[in-house]
């Protein structure tokens, strides 16, 4: 995903969560994650977007409102 720096995409069945602008990635492709696992560290002052984390939720290839998705969890 261009413009979001280092990115990790996590599959949750039909949903995918996207974490971008990471300054460090702590998982590898194919890693099976469980609740509480660290996937990486958010950006730093030295990263292009600064000290923020980009978070998105997709169902298939369409982005959905993450607030609604998180409220259902």
mmCIF file of N, CA, C and O in Angstrom:
data_model
loop_
_atom_site.group_PDB
_atom_site.id
_atom_site.type_symbol
_atom_site.label_atom_id
_atom_site.label_comp_id
_atom_site.label_asym_id
_atom_site.label_seq_id
_atom_site.Cartn_x
_atom_site.Cartn_y
_atom_site.Cartn_z
ATOM 1 N N UNK A 1 0.856 -1.175 0.000
ATOM 2 C CA UNK A 1 0.000 0.000 0.000
ATOM 3 C C UNK A 1 0.893 1.226 0.000
ATOM 4 O O UNK A 1 1.466 1.578 1.030
ATOM 5 N N UNK A 2 0.999 1.823 -1.133
ATOM 6 C CA UNK A 2 1.872 2.991 -1.274
ATOM 7 C C UNK A 2 1.409 4.150 -0.402
ATOM 8 O O UNK A 2 0.223 4.380 -0.243
ATOM 9 N N UNK A 3 2.397 4.853 0.139
ATOM 10 C CA UNK A 3 2.107 6.031 0.947
ATOM 11 C C UNK A 3 1.916 5.746 2.420
ATOM 12 O O UNK A 3 1.726 6.666 3.206
ATOM 13 N N UNK A 4 1.949 4.480 2.826
ATOM 14 C CA UNK A 4 1.727 4.129 4.224
ATOM 15 C C UNK A 4 2.949 3.472 4.862
ATOM 16 O O UNK A 4 2.855 2.866 5.911
ATOM 17 N N UNK A 5 4.095 3.578 4.221
ATOM 18 C CA UNK A 5 5.329 3.031 4.780
ATOM 19 C C UNK A 5 5.272 1.526 4.910
ATOM 20 O O UNK A 5 4.656 0.838 4.104
ATOM 21 N N UNK A 6 5.903 1.016 5.944
ATOM 22 C CA UNK A 6 5.905 -0.426 6.205
ATOM 23 C C UNK A 6 4.511 -0.832 6.684
ATOM 24 O O UNK A 6 3.951 -0.208 7.586
ATOM 25 N N UNK A 7 3.953 -1.878 6.084
ATOM 26 C CA UNK A 7 2.568 -2.272 6.335
ATOM 27 C C UNK A 7 2.487 -3.757 6.679
ATOM 28 O O UNK A 7 3.205 -4.574 6.112
ATOM 29 N N UNK A 8 1.576 -4.088 7.609
ATOM 30 C CA UNK A 8 1.230 -5.480 7.916
ATOM 31 C C UNK A 8 -0.278 -5.618 7.696
ATOM 32 O O UNK A 8 -1.056 -4.781 8.164
ATOM 33 N N UNK A 9 -0.676 -6.671 6.989
ATOM 34 C CA UNK A 9 -2.088 -6.970 6.774
ATOM 35 C C UNK A 9 -2.390 -8.285 7.483
ATOM 36 O O UNK A 9 -1.703 -9.286 7.273
ATOM 37 N N UNK A 10 -3.420 -8.272 8.348
ATOM 38 C CA UNK A 10 -3.795 -9.452 9.123
ATOM 39 C C UNK A 10 -5.164 -9.926 8.650
ATOM 40 O O UNK A 10 -6.116 -9.142 8.582
ATOM 41 N N UNK A 11 -5.257 -11.212 8.327
ATOM 42 C CA UNK A 11 -6.514 -11.798 7.861
ATOM 43 C C UNK A 11 -7.315 -12.315 9.046
ATOM 44 O O UNK A 11 -6.792 -13.046 9.889
ATOM 45 N N UNK A 12 -8.598 -11.927 9.093
ATOM 46 C CA UNK A 12 -9.541 -12.380 10.130
ATOM 47 C C UNK A 12 -10.748 -12.969 9.406
ATOM 48 O O UNK A 12 -11.797 -12.339 9.335
ATOM 49 N N UNK A 13 -10.630 -14.100 8.818
ATOM 50 C CA UNK A 13 -11.737 -14.651 8.031
ATOM 51 C C UNK A 13 -11.980 -13.790 6.806
ATOM 52 O O UNK A 13 -11.087 -13.586 5.998
ATOM 53 N N UNK A 14 -13.194 -13.231 6.697
ATOM 54 C CA UNK A 14 -13.535 -12.381 5.545
ATOM 55 C C UNK A 14 -12.944 -10.977 5.669
ATOM 56 O O UNK A 14 -12.898 -10.240 4.700
ATOM 57 N N UNK A 15 -12.511 -10.611 6.864
ATOM 58 C CA UNK A 15 -11.979 -9.274 7.107
ATOM 59 C C UNK A 15 -10.460 -9.271 7.093
ATOM 60 O O UNK A 15 -9.824 -10.276 7.404
ATOM 61 N N UNK A 16 -9.900 -8.104 6.773
ATOM 62 C CA UNK A 16 -8.459 -7.870 6.884
ATOM 63 C C UNK A 16 -8.266 -6.565 7.640
ATOM 64 O O UNK A 16 -8.953 -5.577 7.360
ATOM 65 N N UNK A 17 -7.368 -6.558 8.609
ATOM 66 C CA UNK A 17 -6.979 -5.307 9.249
ATOM 67 C C UNK A 17 -5.619 -4.916 8.691
ATOM 68 O O UNK A 17 -4.772 -5.774 8.426
ATOM 69 N N UNK A 18 -5.443 -3.615 8.511
ATOM 70 C CA UNK A 18 -4.230 -3.089 7.893
ATOM 71 C C UNK A 18 -3.572 -2.137 8.881
ATOM 72 O O UNK A 18 -4.228 -1.239 9.407
ATOM 73 N N UNK A 19 -2.291 -2.346 9.136
ATOM 74 C CA UNK A 19 -1.510 -1.512 10.046
ATOM 75 C C UNK A 19 -0.356 -0.928 9.247
ATOM 76 O O UNK A 19 0.476 -1.679 8.732
ATOM 77 N N UNK A 20 -0.317 0.401 9.128
ATOM 78 C CA UNK A 20 0.707 1.027 8.308
ATOM 79 C C UNK A 20 1.498 2.075 9.060
ATOM 80 O O UNK A 20 1.187 2.419 10.192
ATOM 81 N N UNK A 21 2.524 2.597 8.391
ATOM 82 C CA UNK A 21 3.470 3.547 8.966
ATOM 83 C C UNK A 21 4.184 2.925 10.161
ATOM 84 O O UNK A 21 4.351 3.551 11.206
ATOM 85 N N UNK A 22 4.593 1.684 10.007
ATOM 86 C CA UNK A 22 5.302 0.994 11.091
ATOM 87 C C UNK A 22 6.792 1.289 11.010
ATOM 88 O O UNK A 22 7.380 1.294 9.934
ATOM 89 N N UNK A 23 7.399 1.503 12.166
ATOM 90 C CA UNK A 23 8.844 1.704 12.214
ATOM 91 C C UNK A 23 9.572 0.389 12.447
ATOM 92 O O UNK A 23 10.779 0.301 12.258
ATOM 93 N N UNK A 24 8.821 -0.647 12.869
ATOM 94 C CA UNK A 24 9.397 -1.972 13.098
ATOM 95 C C UNK A 24 8.301 -3.002 12.895
ATOM 96 O O UNK A 24 7.176 -2.809 13.358
ATOM 97 N N UNK A 25 8.607 -4.093 12.215
ATOM 98 C CA UNK A 25 7.663 -5.188 12.026
ATOM 99 C C UNK A 25 8.190 -6.404 12.777
ATOM 100 O O UNK A 25 9.340 -6.799 12.597
ATOM 101 N N UNK A 26 7.338 -6.988 13.638
ATOM 102 C CA UNK A 26 7.733 -8.105 14.490
ATOM 103 C C UNK A 26 7.149 -9.445 14.059
ATOM 104 O O UNK A 26 7.227 -10.416 14.807
ATOM 105 N N UNK A 27 6.522 -9.513 12.889
ATOM 106 C CA UNK A 27 5.950 -10.766 12.385
ATOM 107 C C UNK A 27 6.459 -11.022 10.978
ATOM 108 O O UNK A 27 6.963 -10.119 10.316
ATOM 109 N N UNK A 28 6.314 -12.258 10.543
ATOM 110 C CA UNK A 28 6.689 -12.633 9.178
ATOM 111 C C UNK A 28 5.450 -13.097 8.433
ATOM 112 O O UNK A 28 4.438 -13.465 9.057
ATOM 113 N N UNK A 29 5.519 -13.115 7.130
ATOM 114 C CA UNK A 29 4.414 -13.608 6.319
ATOM 115 C C UNK A 29 4.052 -15.019 6.768
ATOM 116 O O UNK A 29 4.920 -15.862 6.960
ATOM 117 N N UNK A 30 2.754 -15.238 6.979
ATOM 118 C CA UNK A 30 2.271 -16.558 7.375
ATOM 119 C C UNK A 30 2.218 -16.788 8.871
ATOM 120 O O UNK A 30 1.784 -17.850 9.308
ATOM 121 N N UNK A 31 2.650 -15.821 9.669
ATOM 122 C CA UNK A 31 2.616 -15.974 11.123
ATOM 123 C C UNK A 31 1.176 -16.101 11.603
ATOM 124 O O UNK A 31 0.319 -15.309 11.232
ATOM 125 N N UNK A 32 0.889 -17.106 12.429
ATOM 126 C CA UNK A 32 -0.425 -17.260 13.052
ATOM 127 C C UNK A 32 -0.423 -16.434 14.331
ATOM 128 O O UNK A 32 0.377 -16.680 15.237
ATOM 129 N N UNK A 33 -1.279 -15.438 14.384
ATOM 130 C CA UNK A 33 -1.324 -14.528 15.530
ATOM 131 C C UNK A 33 -2.418 -14.927 16.503
ATOM 132 O O UNK A 33 -3.427 -15.504 16.112
ATOM 133 N N UNK A 34 -2.208 -14.575 17.764
ATOM 134 C CA UNK A 34 -3.245 -14.750 18.768
ATOM 135 C C UNK A 34 -3.388 -13.432 19.531
ATOM 136 O O UNK A 34 -2.529 -12.555 19.435
ATOM 137 N N UNK A 35 -4.469 -13.287 20.236
ATOM 138 C CA UNK A 35 -4.753 -12.059 20.976
ATOM 139 C C UNK A 35 -3.555 -11.680 21.848
ATOM 140 O O UNK A 35 -2.997 -12.529 22.544
ATOM 141 N N UNK A 36 -3.152 -10.407 21.750
ATOM 142 C CA UNK A 36 -2.055 -9.904 22.563
ATOM 143 C C UNK A 36 -0.691 -9.929 21.885
ATOM 144 O O UNK A 36 0.260 -9.366 22.412
ATOM 145 N N UNK A 37 -0.578 -10.592 20.731
ATOM 146 C CA UNK A 37 0.697 -10.630 20.016
ATOM 147 C C UNK A 37 1.056 -9.243 19.480
ATOM 148 O O UNK A 37 0.179 -8.488 19.063
ATOM 149 N N UNK A 38 2.324 -8.918 19.484
ATOM 150 C CA UNK A 38 2.821 -7.680 18.893
ATOM 151 C C UNK A 38 3.074 -7.914 17.416
ATOM 152 O O UNK A 38 3.681 -8.919 17.040
ATOM 153 N N UNK A 39 2.605 -6.976 16.583
ATOM 154 C CA UNK A 39 2.891 -7.093 15.152
ATOM 155 C C UNK A 39 3.966 -6.111 14.729
ATOM 156 O O UNK A 39 4.596 -6.280 13.704
ATOM 157 N N UNK A 40 4.157 -5.058 15.510
ATOM 158 C CA UNK A 40 5.174 -4.073 15.165
ATOM 159 C C UNK A 40 5.046 -2.828 16.020
ATOM 160 O O UNK A 40 4.272 -2.788 16.973
ATOM 161 N N UNK A 41 5.825 -1.813 15.641
ATOM 162 C CA UNK A 41 5.813 -0.527 16.349
ATOM 163 C C UNK A 41 5.366 0.568 15.390
ATOM 164 O O UNK A 41 5.716 0.554 14.209
ATOM 165 N N UNK A 42 4.607 1.507 15.929
ATOM 166 C CA UNK A 42 4.119 2.606 15.085
ATOM 167 C C UNK A 42 5.271 3.507 14.679
ATOM 168 O O UNK A 42 6.379 3.395 15.197
ATOM 169 N N UNK A 43 4.973 4.408 13.754
ATOM 170 C CA UNK A 43 5.987 5.307 13.220
ATOM 171 C C UNK A 43 6.668 6.151 14.283
ATOM 172 O O UNK A 43 6.187 6.284 15.404
ATOM 173 N N UNK A 44 7.790 6.706 13.915
ATOM 174 C CA UNK A 44 8.542 7.586 14.793
ATOM 175 C C UNK A 44 8.642 8.953 14.133
ATOM 176 O O UNK A 44 8.211 9.146 12.999
ATOM 177 N N UNK A 45 9.223 9.892 14.822
ATOM 178 C CA UNK A 45 9.405 11.234 14.256
ATOM 179 C C UNK A 45 10.213 11.173 12.963
ATOM 180 O O UNK A 45 10.086 12.053 12.110
ATOM 181 N N UNK A 46 11.008 10.132 12.784
ATOM 182 C CA UNK A 46 11.844 10.003 11.593
ATOM 183 C C UNK A 46 11.108 9.357 10.410
ATOM 184 O O UNK A 46 11.609 9.369 9.303
ATOM 185 N N UNK A 47 9.922 8.763 10.636
ATOM 186 C CA UNK A 47 9.183 8.170 9.528
ATOM 187 C C UNK A 47 8.431 9.251 8.768
ATOM 188 O O UNK A 47 8.141 10.320 9.305
ATOM 189 N N UNK A 48 8.112 8.938 7.534
ATOM 190 C CA UNK A 48 7.496 9.920 6.629
ATOM 191 C C UNK A 48 6.218 10.543 7.192
ATOM 192 O O UNK A 48 5.999 11.746 7.077
ATOM 193 N N UNK A 49 5.366 9.750 7.834
ATOM 194 C CA UNK A 49 4.095 10.255 8.366
ATOM 195 C C UNK A 49 4.179 10.665 9.826
ATOM 196 O O UNK A 49 3.184 11.093 10.408
ATOM 197 N N UNK A 50 5.338 10.529 10.447
ATOM 198 C CA UNK A 50 5.493 10.916 11.849
ATOM 199 C C UNK A 50 5.060 9.816 12.798
ATOM 200 O O UNK A 50 4.992 8.648 12.447
ATOM 201 N N UNK A 51 4.730 10.223 14.021
ATOM 202 C CA UNK A 51 4.444 9.280 15.103
ATOM 203 C C UNK A 51 2.973 8.866 15.112
ATOM 204 O O UNK A 51 2.265 9.064 16.103
ATOM 205 N N UNK A 52 2.512 8.298 14.025
ATOM 206 C CA UNK A 52 1.122 7.856 13.932
ATOM 207 C C UNK A 52 1.072 6.433 13.395
ATOM 208 O O UNK A 52 2.015 5.955 12.778
ATOM 209 N N UNK A 53 -0.048 5.778 13.651
ATOM 210 C CA UNK A 53 -0.304 4.454 13.106
ATOM 211 C C UNK A 53 -1.473 4.570 12.144
ATOM 212 O O UNK A 53 -2.511 5.145 12.484
ATOM 213 N N UNK A 54 -1.322 4.054 10.942
ATOM 214 C CA UNK A 54 -2.431 3.965 10.000
ATOM 215 C C UNK A 54 -3.134 2.643 10.273
ATOM 216 O O UNK A 54 -2.504 1.590 10.331
ATOM 217 N N UNK A 55 -4.463 2.685 10.468
ATOM 218 C CA UNK A 55 -5.256 1.483 10.727
ATOM 219 C C UNK A 55 -6.466 1.496 9.813
ATOM 220 O O UNK A 55 -7.157 2.511 9.698
ATOM 221 N N UNK A 56 -6.721 0.382 9.160
ATOM 222 C CA UNK A 56 -7.889 0.271 8.284
ATOM 223 C C UNK A 56 -8.442 -1.144 8.376
ATOM 224 O O UNK A 56 -7.745 -2.080 8.783
ATOM 225 N N UNK A 57 -9.713 -1.272 8.010
ATOM 226 C CA UNK A 57 -10.375 -2.569 7.967
ATOM 227 C C UNK A 57 -10.968 -2.730 6.578
ATOM 228 O O UNK A 57 -11.593 -1.807 6.051
ATOM 229 N N UNK A 58 -10.755 -3.917 5.989
ATOM 230 C CA UNK A 58 -11.315 -4.213 4.668
ATOM 231 C C UNK A 58 -12.117 -5.502 4.734
ATOM 232 O O UNK A 58 -11.749 -6.432 5.449
ATOM 233 N N UNK A 59 -13.204 -5.536 4.002
ATOM 234 C CA UNK A 59 -13.917 -6.780 3.752
ATOM 235 C C UNK A 59 -13.814 -6.982 2.250
ATOM 236 O O UNK A 59 -14.170 -6.095 1.478
ATOM 237 N N UNK A 60 -13.249 -8.110 1.863
ATOM 238 C CA UNK A 60 -12.833 -8.334 0.484
ATOM 239 C C UNK A 60 -11.858 -7.204 0.116
ATOM 240 O O UNK A 60 -10.875 -7.025 0.783
ATOM 241 N N UNK A 61 -12.161 -6.397 -0.878
ATOM 242 C CA UNK A 61 -11.256 -5.303 -1.257
ATOM 243 C C UNK A 61 -11.830 -3.937 -0.910
ATOM 244 O O UNK A 61 -11.294 -2.915 -1.306
ATOM 245 N N UNK A 62 -12.908 -3.919 -0.138
ATOM 246 C CA UNK A 62 -13.563 -2.665 0.196
ATOM 247 C C UNK A 62 -13.267 -2.260 1.645
ATOM 248 O O UNK A 62 -13.386 -3.070 2.561
ATOM 249 N N UNK A 63 -12.888 -1.004 1.817
ATOM 250 C CA UNK A 63 -12.647 -0.484 3.155
ATOM 251 C C UNK A 63 -13.974 -0.258 3.869
ATOM 252 O O UNK A 63 -14.949 0.164 3.253
ATOM 253 N N UNK A 64 -14.004 -0.571 5.170
ATOM 254 C CA UNK A 64 -15.181 -0.325 6.003
ATOM 255 C C UNK A 64 -14.780 0.577 7.155
ATOM 256 O O UNK A 64 -13.600 0.711 7.482
ATOM 257 N N UNK A 65 -15.762 1.191 7.782
ATOM 258 C CA UNK A 65 -15.503 2.092 8.905
ATOM 259 C C UNK A 65 -14.950 1.278 10.079
ATOM 260 O O UNK A 65 -15.655 0.421 10.627
ATOM 261 N N UNK A 66 -13.708 1.537 10.502
ATOM 262 C CA UNK A 66 -13.126 0.733 11.585
ATOM 263 C C UNK A 66 -13.847 0.907 12.919
ATOM 264 O O UNK A 66 -13.870 -0.009 13.727
ATOM 265 N N UNK A 67 -14.454 2.075 13.152
ATOM 266 C CA UNK A 67 -15.180 2.274 14.415
ATOM 267 C C UNK A 67 -16.360 1.312 14.514
ATOM 268 O O UNK A 67 -16.615 0.744 15.573
ATOM 269 N N UNK A 68 -17.085 1.127 13.419
ATOM 270 C CA UNK A 68 -18.216 0.211 13.407
ATOM 271 C C UNK A 68 -17.729 -1.225 13.579
ATOM 272 O O UNK A 68 -18.266 -2.003 14.369
ATOM 273 N N UNK A 69 -16.666 -1.591 12.862
ATOM 274 C CA UNK A 69 -16.118 -2.939 12.947
ATOM 275 C C UNK A 69 -15.651 -3.247 14.369
ATOM 276 O O UNK A 69 -15.942 -4.303 14.911
ATOM 277 N N UNK A 70 -14.933 -2.316 14.987
ATOM 278 C CA UNK A 70 -14.427 -2.539 16.344
ATOM 279 C C UNK A 70 -15.567 -2.610 17.368
ATOM 280 O O UNK A 70 -15.488 -3.375 18.326
ATOM 281 N N UNK A 71 -16.618 -1.821 17.177
ATOM 282 C CA UNK A 71 -17.757 -1.832 18.104
ATOM 283 C C UNK A 71 -18.458 -3.188 18.101
ATOM 284 O O UNK A 71 -19.012 -3.606 19.118
ATOM 285 N N UNK A 72 -18.416 -3.896 16.973
ATOM 286 C CA UNK A 72 -19.045 -5.208 16.861
ATOM 287 C C UNK A 72 -18.202 -6.310 17.488
ATOM 288 O O UNK A 72 -18.661 -7.436 17.581
ATOM 289 N N UNK A 73 -16.994 -6.021 17.881
ATOM 290 C CA UNK A 73 -16.106 -7.052 18.422
ATOM 291 C C UNK A 73 -16.269 -7.121 19.890
ATOM 292 O O UNK A 73 -15.985 -7.008 20.814
#
